[in-house]
Short mmCIF file of C-alpha atoms and ligand atoms in Angstrom, two decimals:
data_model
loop_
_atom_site.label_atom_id
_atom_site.label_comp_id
_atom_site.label_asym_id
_atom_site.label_seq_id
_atom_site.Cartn_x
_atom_site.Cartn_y
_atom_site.Cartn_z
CA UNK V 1 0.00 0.00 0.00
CA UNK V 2 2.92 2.34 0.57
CA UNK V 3 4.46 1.55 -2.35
CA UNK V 4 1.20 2.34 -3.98
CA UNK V 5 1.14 5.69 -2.25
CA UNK V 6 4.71 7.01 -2.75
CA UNK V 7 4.27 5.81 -6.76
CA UNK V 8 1.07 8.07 -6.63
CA UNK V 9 2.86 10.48 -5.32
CA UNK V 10 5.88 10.53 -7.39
CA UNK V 11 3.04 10.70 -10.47
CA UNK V 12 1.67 13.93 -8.83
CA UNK V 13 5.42 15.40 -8.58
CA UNK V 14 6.16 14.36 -12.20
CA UNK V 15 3.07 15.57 -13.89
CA UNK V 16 3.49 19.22 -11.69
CA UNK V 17 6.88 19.37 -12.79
CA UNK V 18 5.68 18.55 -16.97
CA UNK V 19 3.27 21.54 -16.26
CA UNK V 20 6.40 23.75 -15.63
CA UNK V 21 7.90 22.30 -17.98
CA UNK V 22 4.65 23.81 -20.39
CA UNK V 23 5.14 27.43 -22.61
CA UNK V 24 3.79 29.40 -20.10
CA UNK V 25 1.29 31.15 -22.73
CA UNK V 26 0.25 27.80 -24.74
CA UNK V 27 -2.43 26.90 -22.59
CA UNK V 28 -3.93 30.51 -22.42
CA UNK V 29 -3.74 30.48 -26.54
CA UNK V 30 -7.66 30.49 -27.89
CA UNK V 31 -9.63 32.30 -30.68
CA UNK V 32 -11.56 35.06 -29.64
CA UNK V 33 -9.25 35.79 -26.73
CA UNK V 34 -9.79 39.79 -26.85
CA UNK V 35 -13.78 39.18 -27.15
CA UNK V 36 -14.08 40.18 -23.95
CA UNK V 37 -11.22 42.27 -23.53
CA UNK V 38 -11.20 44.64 -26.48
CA UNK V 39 -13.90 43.80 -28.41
CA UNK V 40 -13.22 45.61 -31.54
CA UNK V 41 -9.33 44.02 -31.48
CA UNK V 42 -9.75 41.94 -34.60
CA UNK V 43 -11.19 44.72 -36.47
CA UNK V 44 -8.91 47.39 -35.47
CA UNK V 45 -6.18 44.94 -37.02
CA UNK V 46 -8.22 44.38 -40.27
CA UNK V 47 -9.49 47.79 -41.03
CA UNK V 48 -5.62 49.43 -40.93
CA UNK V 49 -3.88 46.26 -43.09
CA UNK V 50 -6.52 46.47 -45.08
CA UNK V 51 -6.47 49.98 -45.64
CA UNK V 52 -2.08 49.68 -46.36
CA UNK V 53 -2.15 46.38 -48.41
CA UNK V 54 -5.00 48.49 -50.89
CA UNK V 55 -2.32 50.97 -50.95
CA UNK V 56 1.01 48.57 -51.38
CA UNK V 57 -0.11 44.99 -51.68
CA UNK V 58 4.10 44.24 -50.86
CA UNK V 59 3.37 45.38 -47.41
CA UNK V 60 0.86 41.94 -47.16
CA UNK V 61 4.10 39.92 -48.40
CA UNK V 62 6.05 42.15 -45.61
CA UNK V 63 3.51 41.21 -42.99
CA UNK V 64 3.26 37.32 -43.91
CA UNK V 65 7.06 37.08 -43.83
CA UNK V 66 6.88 38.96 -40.59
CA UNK V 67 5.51 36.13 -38.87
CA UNK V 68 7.88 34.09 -39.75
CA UNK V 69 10.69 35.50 -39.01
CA UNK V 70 9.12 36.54 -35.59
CA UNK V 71 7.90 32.96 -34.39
CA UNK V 72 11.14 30.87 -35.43
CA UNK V 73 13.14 33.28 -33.09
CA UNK V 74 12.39 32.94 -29.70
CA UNK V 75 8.90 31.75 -30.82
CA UNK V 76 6.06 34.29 -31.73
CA UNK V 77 7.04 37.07 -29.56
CA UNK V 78 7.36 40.60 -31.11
CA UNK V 79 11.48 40.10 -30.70
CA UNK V 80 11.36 41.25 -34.17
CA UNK V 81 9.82 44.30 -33.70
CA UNK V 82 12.28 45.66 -30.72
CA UNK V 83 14.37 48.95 -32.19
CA UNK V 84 18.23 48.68 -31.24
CA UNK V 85 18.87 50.73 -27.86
CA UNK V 86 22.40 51.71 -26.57
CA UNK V 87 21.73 48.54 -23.79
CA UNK V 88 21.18 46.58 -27.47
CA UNK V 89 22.90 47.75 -30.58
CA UNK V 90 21.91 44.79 -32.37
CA UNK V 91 18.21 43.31 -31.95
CA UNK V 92 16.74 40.89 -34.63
CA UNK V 93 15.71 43.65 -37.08
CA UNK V 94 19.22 44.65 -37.78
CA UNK V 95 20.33 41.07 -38.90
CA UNK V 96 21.43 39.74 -42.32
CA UNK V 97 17.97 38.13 -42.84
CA UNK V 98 15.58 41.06 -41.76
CA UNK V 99 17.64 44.27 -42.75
CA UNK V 100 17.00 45.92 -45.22
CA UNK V 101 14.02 43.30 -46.41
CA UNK V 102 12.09 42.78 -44.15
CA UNK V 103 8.97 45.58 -44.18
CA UNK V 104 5.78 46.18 -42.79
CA UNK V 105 7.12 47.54 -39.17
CA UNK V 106 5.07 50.93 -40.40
CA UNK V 107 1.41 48.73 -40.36
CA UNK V 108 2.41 47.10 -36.80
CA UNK V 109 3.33 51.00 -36.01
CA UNK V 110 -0.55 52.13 -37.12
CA UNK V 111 -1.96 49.11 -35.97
CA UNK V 112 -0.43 49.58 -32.22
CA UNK V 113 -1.36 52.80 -32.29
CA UNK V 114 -5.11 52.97 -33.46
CA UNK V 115 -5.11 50.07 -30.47
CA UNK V 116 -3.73 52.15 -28.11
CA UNK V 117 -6.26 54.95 -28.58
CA UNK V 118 -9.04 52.15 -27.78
CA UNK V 119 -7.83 49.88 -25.25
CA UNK V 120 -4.26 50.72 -24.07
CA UNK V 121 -2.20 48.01 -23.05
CA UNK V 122 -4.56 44.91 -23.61
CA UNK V 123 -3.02 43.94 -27.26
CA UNK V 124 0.00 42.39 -27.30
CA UNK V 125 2.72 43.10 -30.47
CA UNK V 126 3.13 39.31 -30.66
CA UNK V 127 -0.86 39.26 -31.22
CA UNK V 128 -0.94 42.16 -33.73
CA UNK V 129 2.09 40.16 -36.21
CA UNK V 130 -0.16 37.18 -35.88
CA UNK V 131 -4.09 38.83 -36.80
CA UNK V 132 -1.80 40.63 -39.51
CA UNK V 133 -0.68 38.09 -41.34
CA UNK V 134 -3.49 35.90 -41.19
CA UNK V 135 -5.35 39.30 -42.71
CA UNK V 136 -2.50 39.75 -45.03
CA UNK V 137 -3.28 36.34 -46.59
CA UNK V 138 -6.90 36.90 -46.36
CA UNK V 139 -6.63 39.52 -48.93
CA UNK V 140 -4.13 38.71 -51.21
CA UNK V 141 -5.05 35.08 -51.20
CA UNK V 142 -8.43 34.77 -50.13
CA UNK V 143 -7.14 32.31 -47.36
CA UNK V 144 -9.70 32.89 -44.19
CA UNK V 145 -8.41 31.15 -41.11
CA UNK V 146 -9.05 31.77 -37.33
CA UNK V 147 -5.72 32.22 -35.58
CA UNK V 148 -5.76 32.12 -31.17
CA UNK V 149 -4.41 34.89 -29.74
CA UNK V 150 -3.30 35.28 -26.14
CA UNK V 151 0.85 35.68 -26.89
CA UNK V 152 2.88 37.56 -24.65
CA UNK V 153 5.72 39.83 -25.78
CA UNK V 154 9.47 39.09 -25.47
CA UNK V 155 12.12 41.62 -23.98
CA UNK V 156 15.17 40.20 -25.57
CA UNK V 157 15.82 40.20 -29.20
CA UNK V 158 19.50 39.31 -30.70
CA UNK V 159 20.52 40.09 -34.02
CA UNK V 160 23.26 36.53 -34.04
CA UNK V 161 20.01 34.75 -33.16
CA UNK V 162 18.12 35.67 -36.72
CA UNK V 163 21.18 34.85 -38.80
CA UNK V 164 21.93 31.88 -37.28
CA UNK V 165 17.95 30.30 -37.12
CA UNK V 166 16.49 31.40 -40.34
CA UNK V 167 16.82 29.42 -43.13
CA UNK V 168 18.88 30.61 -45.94
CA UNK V 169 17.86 30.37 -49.53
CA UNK V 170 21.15 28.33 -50.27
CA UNK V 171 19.54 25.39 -48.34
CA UNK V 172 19.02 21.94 -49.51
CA UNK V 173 16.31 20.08 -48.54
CA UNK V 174 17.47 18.33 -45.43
CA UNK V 175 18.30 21.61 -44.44
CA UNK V 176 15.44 22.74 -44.65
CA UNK V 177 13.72 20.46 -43.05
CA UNK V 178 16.36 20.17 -39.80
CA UNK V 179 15.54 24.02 -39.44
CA UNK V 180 11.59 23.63 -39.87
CA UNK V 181 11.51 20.31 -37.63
CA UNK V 182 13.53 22.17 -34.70
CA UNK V 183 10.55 24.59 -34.49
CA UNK V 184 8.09 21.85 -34.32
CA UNK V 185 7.28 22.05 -38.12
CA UNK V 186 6.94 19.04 -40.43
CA UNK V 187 8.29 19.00 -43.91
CA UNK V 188 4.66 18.87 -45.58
CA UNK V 189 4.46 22.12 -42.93
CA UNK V 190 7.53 23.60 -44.89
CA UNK V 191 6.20 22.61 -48.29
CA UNK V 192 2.89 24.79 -47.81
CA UNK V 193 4.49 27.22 -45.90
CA UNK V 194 6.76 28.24 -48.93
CA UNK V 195 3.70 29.10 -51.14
CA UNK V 196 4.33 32.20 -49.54
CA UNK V 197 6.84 32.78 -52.66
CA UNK V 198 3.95 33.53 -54.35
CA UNK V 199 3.77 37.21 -53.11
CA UNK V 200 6.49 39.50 -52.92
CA UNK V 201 9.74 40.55 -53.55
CA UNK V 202 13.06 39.76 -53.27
CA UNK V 203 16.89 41.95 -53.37
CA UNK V 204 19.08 40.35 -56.29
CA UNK V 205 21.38 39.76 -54.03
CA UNK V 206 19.27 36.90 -52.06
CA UNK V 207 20.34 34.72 -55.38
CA UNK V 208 23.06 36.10 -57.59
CA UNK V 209 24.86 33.32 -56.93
CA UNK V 210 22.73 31.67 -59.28
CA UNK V 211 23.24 33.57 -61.87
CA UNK V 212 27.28 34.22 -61.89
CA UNK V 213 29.46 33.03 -63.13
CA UNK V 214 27.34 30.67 -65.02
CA UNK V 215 23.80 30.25 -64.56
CA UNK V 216 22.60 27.65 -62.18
CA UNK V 217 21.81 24.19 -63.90
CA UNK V 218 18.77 23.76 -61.38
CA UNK V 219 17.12 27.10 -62.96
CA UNK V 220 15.63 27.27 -66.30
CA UNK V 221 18.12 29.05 -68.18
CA UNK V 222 16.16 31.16 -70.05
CA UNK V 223 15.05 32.53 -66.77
CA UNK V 224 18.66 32.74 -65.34
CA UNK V 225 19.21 35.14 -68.62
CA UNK V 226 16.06 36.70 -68.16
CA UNK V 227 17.33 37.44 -64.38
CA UNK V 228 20.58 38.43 -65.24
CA UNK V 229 19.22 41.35 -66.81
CA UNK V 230 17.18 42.67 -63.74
CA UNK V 231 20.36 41.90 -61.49
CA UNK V 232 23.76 43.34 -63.08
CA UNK V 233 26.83 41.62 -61.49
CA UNK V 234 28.35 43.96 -59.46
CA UNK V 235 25.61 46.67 -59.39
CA UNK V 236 26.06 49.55 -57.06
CA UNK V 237 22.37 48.95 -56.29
CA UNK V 238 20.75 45.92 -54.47
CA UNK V 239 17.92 45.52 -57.06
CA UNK V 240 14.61 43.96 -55.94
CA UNK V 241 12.10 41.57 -58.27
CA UNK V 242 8.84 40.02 -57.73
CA UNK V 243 8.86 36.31 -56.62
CA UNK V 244 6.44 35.31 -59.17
CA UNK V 245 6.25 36.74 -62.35
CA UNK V 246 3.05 35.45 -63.18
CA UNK V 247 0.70 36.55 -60.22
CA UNK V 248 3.31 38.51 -58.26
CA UNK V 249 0.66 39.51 -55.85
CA UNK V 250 -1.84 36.71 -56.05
CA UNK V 251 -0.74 34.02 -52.85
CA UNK V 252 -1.47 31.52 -54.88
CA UNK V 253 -0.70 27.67 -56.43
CA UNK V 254 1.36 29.60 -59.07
CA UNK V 255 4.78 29.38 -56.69
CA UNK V 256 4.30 25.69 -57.26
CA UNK V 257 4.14 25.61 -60.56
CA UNK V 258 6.80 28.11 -60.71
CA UNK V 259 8.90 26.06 -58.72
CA UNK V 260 8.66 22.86 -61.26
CA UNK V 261 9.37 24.91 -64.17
CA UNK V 262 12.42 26.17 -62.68
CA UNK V 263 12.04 29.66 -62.46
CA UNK V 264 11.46 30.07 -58.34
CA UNK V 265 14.27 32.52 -57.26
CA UNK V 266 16.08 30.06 -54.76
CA UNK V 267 17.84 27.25 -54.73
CA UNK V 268 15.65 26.31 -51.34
CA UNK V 269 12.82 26.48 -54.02
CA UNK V 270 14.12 24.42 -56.03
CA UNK V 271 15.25 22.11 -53.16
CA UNK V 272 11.08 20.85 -52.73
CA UNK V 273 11.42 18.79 -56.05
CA UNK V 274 14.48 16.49 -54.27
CA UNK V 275 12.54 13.87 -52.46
CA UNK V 276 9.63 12.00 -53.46
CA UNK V 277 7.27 13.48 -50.67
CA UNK V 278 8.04 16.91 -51.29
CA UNK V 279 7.76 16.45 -55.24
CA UNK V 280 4.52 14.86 -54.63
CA UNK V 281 3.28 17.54 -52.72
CA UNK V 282 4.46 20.72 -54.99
CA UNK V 283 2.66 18.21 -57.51
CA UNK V 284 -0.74 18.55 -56.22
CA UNK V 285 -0.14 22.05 -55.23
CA UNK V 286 -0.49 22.37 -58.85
CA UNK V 287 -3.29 20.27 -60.14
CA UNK V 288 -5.78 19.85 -56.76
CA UNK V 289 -7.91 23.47 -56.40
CA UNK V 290 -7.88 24.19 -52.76
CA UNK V 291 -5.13 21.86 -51.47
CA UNK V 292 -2.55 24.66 -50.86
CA UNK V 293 -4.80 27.38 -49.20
CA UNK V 294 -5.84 24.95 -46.73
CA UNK V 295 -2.82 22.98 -45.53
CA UNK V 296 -1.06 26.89 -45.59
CA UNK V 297 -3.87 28.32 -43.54
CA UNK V 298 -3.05 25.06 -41.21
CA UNK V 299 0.88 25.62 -41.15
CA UNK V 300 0.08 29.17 -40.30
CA UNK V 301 -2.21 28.44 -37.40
CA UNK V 302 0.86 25.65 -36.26
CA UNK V 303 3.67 28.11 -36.73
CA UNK V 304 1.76 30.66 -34.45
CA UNK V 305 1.90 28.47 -31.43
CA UNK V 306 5.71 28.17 -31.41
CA UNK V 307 5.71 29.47 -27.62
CA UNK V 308 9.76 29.30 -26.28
CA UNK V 309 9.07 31.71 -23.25
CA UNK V 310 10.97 30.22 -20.20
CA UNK V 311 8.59 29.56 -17.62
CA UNK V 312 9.00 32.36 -14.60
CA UNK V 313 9.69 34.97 -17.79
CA UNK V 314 6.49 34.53 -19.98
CA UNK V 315 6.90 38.13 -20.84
CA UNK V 316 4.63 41.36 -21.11
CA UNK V 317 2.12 43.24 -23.36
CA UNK V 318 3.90 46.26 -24.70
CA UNK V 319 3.02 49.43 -24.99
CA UNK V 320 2.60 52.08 -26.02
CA UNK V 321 4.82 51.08 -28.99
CA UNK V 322 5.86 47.85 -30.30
CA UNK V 323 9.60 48.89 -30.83
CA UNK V 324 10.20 49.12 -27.08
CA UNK V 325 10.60 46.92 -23.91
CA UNK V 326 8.16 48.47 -21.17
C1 HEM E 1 11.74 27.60 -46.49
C2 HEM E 1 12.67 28.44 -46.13
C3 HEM E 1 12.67 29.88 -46.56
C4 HEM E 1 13.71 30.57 -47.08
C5 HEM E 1 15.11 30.04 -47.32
C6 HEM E 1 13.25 31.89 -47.37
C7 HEM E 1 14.03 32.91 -47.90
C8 HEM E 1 13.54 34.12 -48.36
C9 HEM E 1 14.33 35.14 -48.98
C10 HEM E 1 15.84 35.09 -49.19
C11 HEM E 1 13.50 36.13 -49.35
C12 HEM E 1 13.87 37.42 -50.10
C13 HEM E 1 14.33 38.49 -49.16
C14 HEM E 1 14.88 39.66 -49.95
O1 HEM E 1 15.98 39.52 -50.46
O2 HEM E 1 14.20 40.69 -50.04
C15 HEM E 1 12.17 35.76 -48.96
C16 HEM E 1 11.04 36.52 -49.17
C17 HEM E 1 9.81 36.19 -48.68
N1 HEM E 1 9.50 35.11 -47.89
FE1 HEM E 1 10.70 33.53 -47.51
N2 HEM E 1 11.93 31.99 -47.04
C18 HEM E 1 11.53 30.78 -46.52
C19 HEM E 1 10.30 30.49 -46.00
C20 HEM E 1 9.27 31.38 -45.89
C21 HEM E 1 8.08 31.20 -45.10
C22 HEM E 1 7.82 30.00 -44.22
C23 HEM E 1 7.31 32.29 -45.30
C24 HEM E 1 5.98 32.63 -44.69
C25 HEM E 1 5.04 31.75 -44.43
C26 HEM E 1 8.01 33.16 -46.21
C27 HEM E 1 7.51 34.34 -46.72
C28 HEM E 1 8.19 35.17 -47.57
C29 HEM E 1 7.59 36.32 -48.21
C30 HEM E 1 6.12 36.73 -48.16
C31 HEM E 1 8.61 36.97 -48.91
C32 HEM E 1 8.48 38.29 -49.69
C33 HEM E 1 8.69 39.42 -48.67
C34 HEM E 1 8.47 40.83 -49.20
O3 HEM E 1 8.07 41.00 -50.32
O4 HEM E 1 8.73 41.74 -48.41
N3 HEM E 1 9.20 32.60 -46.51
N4 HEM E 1 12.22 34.54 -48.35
#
């Protein structure tokens, strides 16, 4: 009976110290979570992308990418957003991956700010990146998703971190997949997840190396030509061109089909056709209506719950900006 008792027991112990062990946020994650605490949150956050993305549909692409980069360092926290300070010289933002592409900081900015006015300190930056994105792709794909809110901002953000998490487009499939699985994310996750090459831009110099000194076998070479006239070797001038040339602001099936006919920017893109899962998918990408939007509007939903807040420091709501610790 004893025995019985101190196993019990030493269930209890384990199980309380799992809970611990538990984002501190994941639990308090749920749709609807500002219902009740600022009703008109969700709209605030649709009315002002809306009213950019009408304006400069690239901002959408800006937002969507946004996300990303946000949630695969230090999970979906706002790090991104944090403006260097003389305590930190180099947040996130100022890294190889983010500066000077990544945009959209000016909607979070408006966004925060029409918040503010209504309920101050209630909406959290992390929240705002999140409802943005998921808007972004709600109007330049027509992809309608309910994302949970409830995310607490970060108060560290560390340029190294970026450059050494985020995927580079020189990545080959297992690559890719290491860095997607360590955040939780499967490979089919990764597959939809890079439709968002459908939208967008990108500098030349994110894949010149596939154009010079001799155009990349993996890339249709008419399209490496093609290319090689937008993006002059050695130009004084980091030129930028749309990631699909078809529907560059359509997120769409077309970055799939893009992809098989070898004229997707990077080599990462090109990476999907290299194993007989990923081929399959990018296959019926292509040829099943629907397929894409929905496992992307899953993917996004999963990558939105990458939660690595330590437990004891779950973090804060900031305000009154998003580019500063409280
Ligand atoms: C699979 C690994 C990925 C790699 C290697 C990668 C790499 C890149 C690179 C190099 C650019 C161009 C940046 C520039 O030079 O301006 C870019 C743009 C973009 N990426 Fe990715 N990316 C990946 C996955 C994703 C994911 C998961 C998303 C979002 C779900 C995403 C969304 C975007 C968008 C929307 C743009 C265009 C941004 C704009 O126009 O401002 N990417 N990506």
């Amino acid at each position: 009976m004893e025995s019985k008792i101190s196993i019990f027991i030493t269930c209890l112990v384990f199980a309380a110290a799992f809970q611990l062990l538990l984002p501190v946020s994941e639990a308090s994650l749920k749709v609807g979570y500002y219902k009740s605490k600022c009703k008109k949150a969700e709209s605030i956050v649709k009315s002002t992308v809306r009213s950019f993305i009408v304006k400069n549909p690239g901002l959408g692409a800006g937002l969507i990418r946004m996300f990303f980069h946000d949630c695969f360092v230090r999970g979906c926290d706002a790090s991104v957003l944090l403006d260097p300070t003389p305590a930190n010289p180099q947040p996130e933002k100022l890294s190889i991956p983010n500066n000077p592409s990544l945009r959209g900081f000016e909607v979070i900015d408006a966004v925060k700010a029409e918040l503010e006015k209504q309920c101050p300190g209630v909406v959290s930056c992390a929240d705002i990146i999140a409802l943005s994105a998921r808007d972004a792709s709600l109007f330049l794909g027509n992809i309608s998703y309910k994302i949970p809110t409830g995310r607490l901002d970060g108060r560290v953000s560390i340029s190294a971190e970026a450059l050494q998490i985020l995927p580079a487009p020189s990545f080959n499939l297992s690559q890719l997949e290491a860095s997607f699985a360590s955040k939780g994310l499967s490979t089919a996750e990764m597959v939809a997840l890079s439709g968002a090459h459908s939208i967008g831009r990108s500098h030349c110099s994110s894949f010149t190396s596939r154009l010079y000194p001799t155009i990349d076998p993996t890339m249709n070479q008419g399209f490496g030509s093609f290319l090689r006239k937008l993006c002059p070797q050695n130009a004084a001038v980091d030129g930028v061109v749309p990631q699909d040339f078809v529907s560059p602001n359509k997120l769409d099936e077309q970055y799939y089909k893009n992809v098989e006919s070898l004229t997707a920017l990077f080599f990462s893109d090109w990476s999907l056709l290299t194993s007989g899962a990923t081929l399959n998918q990018v296959d019926t990408y292509t040829k099943v209506p629907g397929a894409f939007k929905a496992d992307f509007a899953n993917a996004m939903i999963k990558m939105g719950s990458i939660n690595e807040a330590l437990p004891g420091s779950p973090g804060e709501v900031r305000g009154p900006t998003c580019r500063a610790v409280n």
